Amino acid sequence: MKKIHLLKYSIAIVAVITVPLAQAMTLDEVFGEIDNKATEFIATYNQEHHTNLHTLEANRKFYASNCLLPLKVKWHKLHLGLKNLPHKYVLSISCQKSIDSDHRKWDVYVDVRNEQGNSIQSID
C-alpha cells in the first residue's frame, strides 16, 4: 500500500516539474512567434488597405518570455525626435501574462517598411 502511494506522489512530483518545462519555449521560439504574429497582422492589413508593407525581424534586444495568453498586435507611434524623421509607426507585440514572475507583461516593437524600404510615417 505504501509503495502505491509513494508511486502516486512520485508521478505527481514529476508531472509538476516537467509540465512547466515542456511549456517553456526557447528565446528563438518566442521571437519566432512574435515575428509570425507581426507577419500575419501586416498580411491582413495589406489585404484590407491594398498596400505592400512588410515587417523586419523583431528586435532581439527587447525582453520577451513565454506568454500564457495569446499575443496582441497593434500599431504604435514611436517618437524619434529627428528633424527628417520625427516619428515612425511600428507594430507593438504585447504579452499580458508571461511565465516570468519578474516580467509579467512585455512589449516588443517590430519595424514595418514600405515597398521602397522606408519606415512608415502614417497609417490609414
Coordinates of C-alpha atoms in Angstrom, one line a residue:
M1 CA 0.0 0.0 0.0
K2 CA 2.8 2.4 0.9
K3 CA 4.5 1.7 -2.4
I4 CA 1.4 2.6 -4.4
H5 CA 1.1 6.0 -2.5
L6 CA 4.8 6.7 -3.0
L7 CA 4.5 5.9 -6.7
K8 CA 1.5 8.3 -7.0
Y9 CA 3.4 11.1 -5.2
S10 CA 6.5 10.4 -7.4
I11 CA 4.4 10.7 -10.5
A12 CA 2.7 13.9 -9.3
I13 CA 6.1 15.5 -8.5
V14 CA 7.5 14.6 -11.9
A15 CA 4.4 16.0 -13.6
V16 CA 4.6 19.2 -11.6
I17 CA 8.3 19.6 -12.6
T18 CA 8.1 18.5 -16.3
V19 CA 4.9 20.2 -17.4
P20 CA 6.2 23.8 -17.0
L21 CA 9.5 22.8 -18.6
A22 CA 7.6 21.3 -21.6
Q23 CA 5.6 24.6 -21.9
A24 CA 8.8 26.7 -21.8
M25 CA 9.9 27.9 -25.2
T26 CA 13.4 28.9 -26.3
L27 CA 14.1 32.5 -26.9
D28 CA 14.3 31.8 -30.6
E29 CA 10.9 30.2 -30.5
V30 CA 9.4 33.2 -28.6
F31 CA 10.8 35.6 -31.1
G32 CA 9.7 33.3 -34.0
E33 CA 6.2 33.5 -32.6
I34 CA 6.4 37.3 -32.4
D35 CA 7.7 37.6 -36.0
N36 CA 4.9 35.3 -37.2
K37 CA 2.2 37.4 -35.4
A38 CA 3.6 40.6 -36.9
T39 CA 3.7 39.0 -40.4
E40 CA 0.1 37.8 -40.1
F41 CA -1.0 41.3 -38.9
I42 CA 0.7 43.0 -41.9
A43 CA -0.7 40.5 -44.4
T44 CA -4.2 41.2 -43.2
Y45 CA -3.5 45.0 -43.2
N46 CA -2.1 44.8 -46.7
Q47 CA -5.2 43.0 -47.9
E48 CA -7.6 45.4 -46.3
H49 CA -5.8 48.6 -47.3
H50 CA -4.3 47.5 -50.7
T51 CA -0.7 48.2 -49.5
N52 CA 2.5 46.3 -49.8
L53 CA 4.1 46.7 -46.4
H54 CA 6.5 44.2 -44.8
T55 CA 8.0 43.6 -41.4
L56 CA 11.5 43.2 -40.3
E57 CA 12.5 40.7 -37.6
A58 CA 11.6 41.7 -34.0
N59 CA 14.4 43.5 -32.1
R60 CA 16.1 40.8 -30.0
K61 CA 17.3 43.5 -27.6
F62 CA 13.8 43.6 -26.1
Y63 CA 12.9 41.3 -23.3
A64 CA 10.4 38.5 -24.1
S65 CA 9.5 35.3 -22.5
N66 CA 6.8 32.6 -23.0
C67 CA 3.4 34.1 -23.0
L68 CA 0.5 32.4 -21.3
L69 CA -2.2 34.4 -23.2
P70 CA -2.4 35.0 -27.0
L71 CA -0.1 37.8 -28.2
K72 CA -1.7 41.1 -29.1
V73 CA -0.7 43.2 -32.0
K74 CA -1.4 46.9 -32.6
W75 CA 0.2 49.9 -34.3
H76 CA 2.4 52.1 -32.2
K77 CA 3.7 55.6 -33.0
L78 CA 7.3 55.7 -32.0
H79 CA 8.7 59.2 -31.4
L80 CA 12.2 59.6 -32.6
G81 CA 12.8 63.3 -32.3
L82 CA 14.8 63.6 -35.5
K83 CA 14.2 66.5 -37.9
N84 CA 13.9 64.4 -41.0
L85 CA 12.0 61.5 -39.2
P86 CA 10.2 62.8 -36.1
H87 CA 8.3 59.5 -35.7
K88 CA 7.6 56.2 -37.3
Y89 CA 4.9 53.6 -36.9
V90 CA 5.9 50.1 -35.7
L91 CA 4.0 47.1 -34.5
S92 CA 3.8 46.6 -30.8
I93 CA 3.5 42.9 -30.0
S94 CA 2.5 42.5 -26.4
C95 CA 2.0 39.8 -23.8
Q96 CA -0.3 40.5 -20.9
K97 CA 0.7 37.5 -18.8
S98 CA 4.1 35.7 -19.2
I99 CA 5.6 32.8 -17.4
D100 CA 8.3 35.0 -15.9
S101 CA 7.3 36.3 -12.5
D102 CA 9.7 39.2 -12.7
H103 CA 8.3 40.4 -16.1
R104 CA 4.6 39.6 -16.1
K105 CA 3.9 41.9 -19.1
W106 CA 6.1 42.8 -22.0
D107 CA 6.1 44.7 -25.4
V108 CA 8.3 44.1 -28.3
Y109 CA 8.4 46.5 -31.3
V110 CA 8.7 45.3 -34.9
D111 CA 9.7 47.6 -37.7
V112 CA 7.4 47.9 -40.7
R113 CA 8.7 49.1 -44.1
N114 CA 7.0 50.1 -47.3
E115 CA 7.9 48.9 -50.9
Q116 CA 10.9 51.3 -51.0
G117 CA 12.2 50.0 -47.7
N118 CA 11.3 53.2 -45.8
S119 CA 9.8 53.5 -42.3
I120 CA 6.1 54.1 -42.1
Q121 CA 5.2 57.6 -41.1
S122 CA 1.4 57.4 -41.5
I123 CA -1.2 54.7 -41.4
D124 CA -4.9 54.6 -42.5

